[in-house]
Amino acid sequence: MRNSCTLVTHRILTWYGQHVHFLLMTSPRPGLTWPLLLLLISTLLSGCSALMSKATGGMAANLSAAILNQSDPETVRDGVPAYLLMLDSFVAGAPEDVAMLSAAAELYAAYGVVFVNDPERAKRLTRRSWDYGQRALCNANADTCGMAKLHLRDMQPILDTLDKEDSASLYTFGLSWLAY
């Protein structure tokens, strides 16, 4: 996707560079040519950015679902570490993306609990899951930020304010906390 966006932007700039003299000479309002070019480029780049965010968010969710539904546990055990790193890179690129954080939290929790026998390593992996789960919930609903530090009786008023839209991130938060 990124290469496609870069290629389109490059082609437009190349075309514009080749035709700038013609446009400046024939434009009824030459002073508007450069501002229009800048507007066009910024529109293309922001559109590419939104497209990339949607593509990687969907990919992360689909990837997590595919791994969690895989019927061959050995394939998952051998392949998931690379995907965990990829999800980390997606989260680094979109640190407030709830879908990305949730996908990473769920996969780290599943891998840490099911496939890791070393207690220290499992703790590191599930700790990352818990961190991602908290961030997903907080980004889904700002009222929940810091909720994990509260006693259960103090959480209840916050939980009572949550609605159906918060259920997926609340599930991820709960799952990651249980895994940790």
Short mmCIF file of C-alpha atoms in Angstrom, two decimals:
data_model
loop_
_atom_site.label_atom_id
_atom_site.label_comp_id
_atom_site.label_asym_id
_atom_site.label_seq_id
_atom_site.Cartn_x
_atom_site.Cartn_y
_atom_site.Cartn_z
CA MET A 1 0.00 0.00 0.00
CA ARG A 2 2.68 2.45 0.98
CA ASN A 3 4.56 1.84 -2.24
CA SER A 4 1.38 2.49 -4.22
CA CYS A 5 0.83 5.82 -2.48
CA THR A 6 4.45 6.80 -2.97
CA LEU A 7 4.31 5.77 -6.63
CA VAL A 8 1.17 7.82 -7.32
CA THR A 9 2.61 10.88 -5.59
CA HIS A 10 5.91 10.46 -7.45
CA ARG A 11 4.13 10.18 -10.80
CA ILE A 12 2.10 13.30 -10.16
CA LEU A 13 5.20 15.24 -9.13
CA THR A 14 7.11 13.96 -12.17
CA TRP A 15 4.27 14.94 -14.48
CA TYR A 16 3.98 18.29 -12.81
CA GLY A 17 7.75 18.85 -13.04
CA GLN A 18 7.67 18.06 -16.75
CA HIS A 19 4.75 20.35 -17.40
CA VAL A 20 5.34 23.18 -14.93
CA HIS A 21 6.67 25.56 -17.55
CA PHE A 22 3.68 24.88 -19.80
CA LEU A 23 1.25 25.32 -16.91
CA LEU A 24 2.85 28.55 -15.77
CA MET A 25 2.82 29.97 -19.28
CA THR A 26 -0.72 28.95 -20.17
CA SER A 27 -2.46 29.21 -16.80
CA PRO A 28 -4.93 32.10 -16.63
CA ARG A 29 -3.84 32.56 -13.01
CA PRO A 30 -0.19 31.47 -12.71
CA GLY A 31 -0.01 32.54 -9.06
CA LEU A 32 -2.46 29.77 -8.15
CA THR A 33 -0.45 26.95 -9.74
CA TRP A 34 1.97 26.31 -6.82
CA PRO A 35 -0.66 26.53 -4.08
CA LEU A 36 -2.85 24.12 -6.03
CA LEU A 37 0.08 21.71 -6.37
CA LEU A 38 0.73 21.84 -2.63
CA LEU A 39 -2.94 21.25 -1.93
CA LEU A 40 -2.98 18.28 -4.31
CA ILE A 41 0.13 16.73 -2.73
CA SER A 42 -1.12 17.17 0.82
CA THR A 43 -4.48 15.65 -0.13
CA LEU A 44 -2.77 12.65 -1.72
CA LEU A 45 -0.49 12.10 1.23
CA SER A 46 -3.26 12.37 3.82
CA GLY A 47 -5.40 9.99 1.78
CA CYS A 48 -2.52 7.53 1.58
CA SER A 49 -1.98 7.79 5.32
CA ALA A 50 -5.64 7.05 6.06
CA LEU A 51 -5.58 4.14 3.63
CA MET A 52 -2.48 2.68 5.28
CA SER A 53 -4.00 2.98 8.73
CA LYS A 54 -7.16 1.16 7.64
CA ALA A 55 -5.20 -1.52 5.81
CA THR A 56 -2.86 -2.31 8.69
CA GLY A 57 -5.67 -2.19 11.26
CA GLY A 58 -7.70 -4.68 9.25
CA MET A 59 -4.65 -6.81 8.66
CA ALA A 60 -3.80 -6.92 12.37
CA ALA A 61 -7.32 -7.96 13.34
CA ASN A 62 -7.51 -10.57 10.56
CA LEU A 63 -4.07 -11.89 11.43
CA SER A 64 -4.96 -12.32 15.09
CA ALA A 65 -8.21 -14.07 14.21
CA ALA A 66 -6.44 -16.39 11.76
CA ILE A 67 -3.78 -17.32 14.31
CA LEU A 68 -6.28 -17.87 17.12
CA ASN A 69 -8.38 -20.09 14.81
CA GLN A 70 -5.43 -22.10 13.40
CA SER A 71 -5.91 -25.86 13.80
CA ASP A 72 -2.19 -26.70 13.90
CA PRO A 73 -0.68 -25.52 17.20
CA GLU A 74 2.90 -26.18 16.08
CA THR A 75 2.51 -23.83 13.13
CA VAL A 76 1.23 -21.14 15.46
CA ARG A 77 4.01 -21.73 18.02
CA ASP A 78 6.69 -21.50 15.33
CA GLY A 79 5.21 -18.57 13.40
CA VAL A 80 3.71 -16.22 15.96
CA PRO A 81 6.92 -14.56 17.22
CA ALA A 82 7.43 -12.91 13.82
CA TYR A 83 3.84 -11.67 13.87
CA LEU A 84 4.25 -10.33 17.39
CA LEU A 85 7.13 -8.19 16.13
CA MET A 86 5.05 -7.07 13.16
CA LEU A 87 2.17 -6.08 15.46
CA ASP A 88 4.63 -4.15 17.62
CA SER A 89 5.67 -2.21 14.53
CA PHE A 90 2.02 -1.53 13.64
CA VAL A 91 1.37 -0.28 17.18
CA ALA A 92 4.47 1.91 17.00
CA GLY A 93 3.09 3.42 13.79
CA ALA A 94 -0.41 3.93 15.20
CA PRO A 95 -0.02 4.05 19.00
CA GLU A 96 -3.62 5.09 19.65
CA ASP A 97 -5.32 2.68 17.24
CA VAL A 98 -7.70 0.61 19.35
CA ALA A 99 -7.98 -2.23 16.82
CA MET A 100 -4.20 -2.49 16.53
CA LEU A 101 -3.67 -2.41 20.30
CA SER A 102 -6.41 -4.99 20.81
CA ALA A 103 -5.01 -7.36 18.20
CA ALA A 104 -1.55 -7.12 19.75
CA ALA A 105 -2.89 -7.57 23.29
CA GLU A 106 -4.91 -10.65 22.40
CA LEU A 107 -2.11 -12.32 20.46
CA TYR A 108 0.52 -11.62 23.12
CA ALA A 109 -1.83 -13.02 25.78
CA ALA A 110 -2.59 -16.18 23.83
CA TYR A 111 1.02 -16.83 22.92
CA GLY A 112 2.36 -16.11 26.41
CA VAL A 113 -0.16 -18.35 28.13
CA VAL A 114 -0.37 -21.25 25.67
CA PHE A 115 3.08 -21.63 24.12
CA VAL A 116 5.68 -20.26 26.52
CA ASN A 117 6.95 -22.59 29.25
CA ASP A 118 9.58 -20.28 30.73
CA PRO A 119 7.80 -18.34 33.52
CA GLU A 120 9.97 -15.21 33.13
CA ARG A 121 9.45 -15.06 29.37
CA ALA A 122 5.73 -15.71 29.75
CA LYS A 123 5.54 -12.87 32.27
CA ARG A 124 7.28 -10.46 29.85
CA LEU A 125 4.94 -11.40 27.01
CA THR A 126 1.75 -11.24 29.05
CA ARG A 127 2.92 -7.97 30.63
CA ARG A 128 3.10 -6.52 27.11
CA SER A 129 -0.38 -7.90 26.47
CA TRP A 130 -1.65 -6.20 29.61
CA ASP A 131 -0.03 -2.91 28.59
CA TYR A 132 -1.60 -3.09 25.13
CA GLY A 133 -4.96 -4.07 26.64
CA GLN A 134 -4.94 -1.08 28.99
CA ARG A 135 -4.00 1.26 26.17
CA ALA A 136 -6.72 -0.15 23.92
CA LEU A 137 -9.38 0.40 26.58
CA CYS A 138 -8.10 3.87 27.44
CA ASN A 139 -8.07 4.92 23.77
CA ALA A 140 -11.56 3.50 23.28
CA ASN A 141 -12.92 5.38 26.29
CA ALA A 142 -10.85 8.02 28.11
CA ASP A 143 -12.85 7.50 31.33
CA THR A 144 -11.17 4.11 31.73
CA CYS A 145 -7.59 5.39 31.68
CA GLY A 146 -5.80 4.23 34.82
CA MET A 147 -8.66 1.94 35.80
CA ALA A 148 -6.31 -1.02 36.36
CA LYS A 149 -4.79 0.77 39.36
CA LEU A 150 -8.14 1.00 41.12
CA HIS A 151 -9.74 -1.39 43.60
CA LEU A 152 -12.69 -3.29 42.15
CA ARG A 153 -15.24 -1.25 44.15
CA ASP A 154 -13.73 1.93 42.67
CA MET A 155 -13.89 0.48 39.15
CA GLN A 156 -17.60 -0.22 39.34
CA PRO A 157 -18.78 3.36 38.70
CA ILE A 158 -16.54 3.54 35.63
CA LEU A 159 -17.72 0.15 34.38
CA ASP A 160 -21.34 1.28 34.80
CA THR A 161 -20.75 4.12 32.33
CA LEU A 162 -19.47 1.85 29.56
CA ASP A 163 -21.72 0.94 26.67
CA LYS A 164 -21.86 -1.59 23.85
CA GLU A 165 -19.17 0.20 21.83
CA ASP A 166 -16.71 -0.35 24.69
CA SER A 167 -17.33 -4.10 24.99
CA ALA A 168 -14.60 -5.24 22.57
CA SER A 169 -11.85 -3.20 24.22
CA LEU A 170 -13.15 -4.14 27.68
CA TYR A 171 -12.97 -7.81 26.66
CA THR A 172 -9.38 -7.34 25.44
CA PHE A 173 -8.47 -5.55 28.66
CA GLY A 174 -9.95 -8.36 30.77
CA LEU A 175 -8.30 -11.08 28.71
CA SER A 176 -4.89 -9.43 28.89
CA TRP A 177 -5.24 -8.87 32.63
CA LEU A 178 -6.15 -12.52 33.20
CA ALA A 179 -3.18 -13.63 31.11
CA TYR A 180 -0.83 -11.40 33.08
#
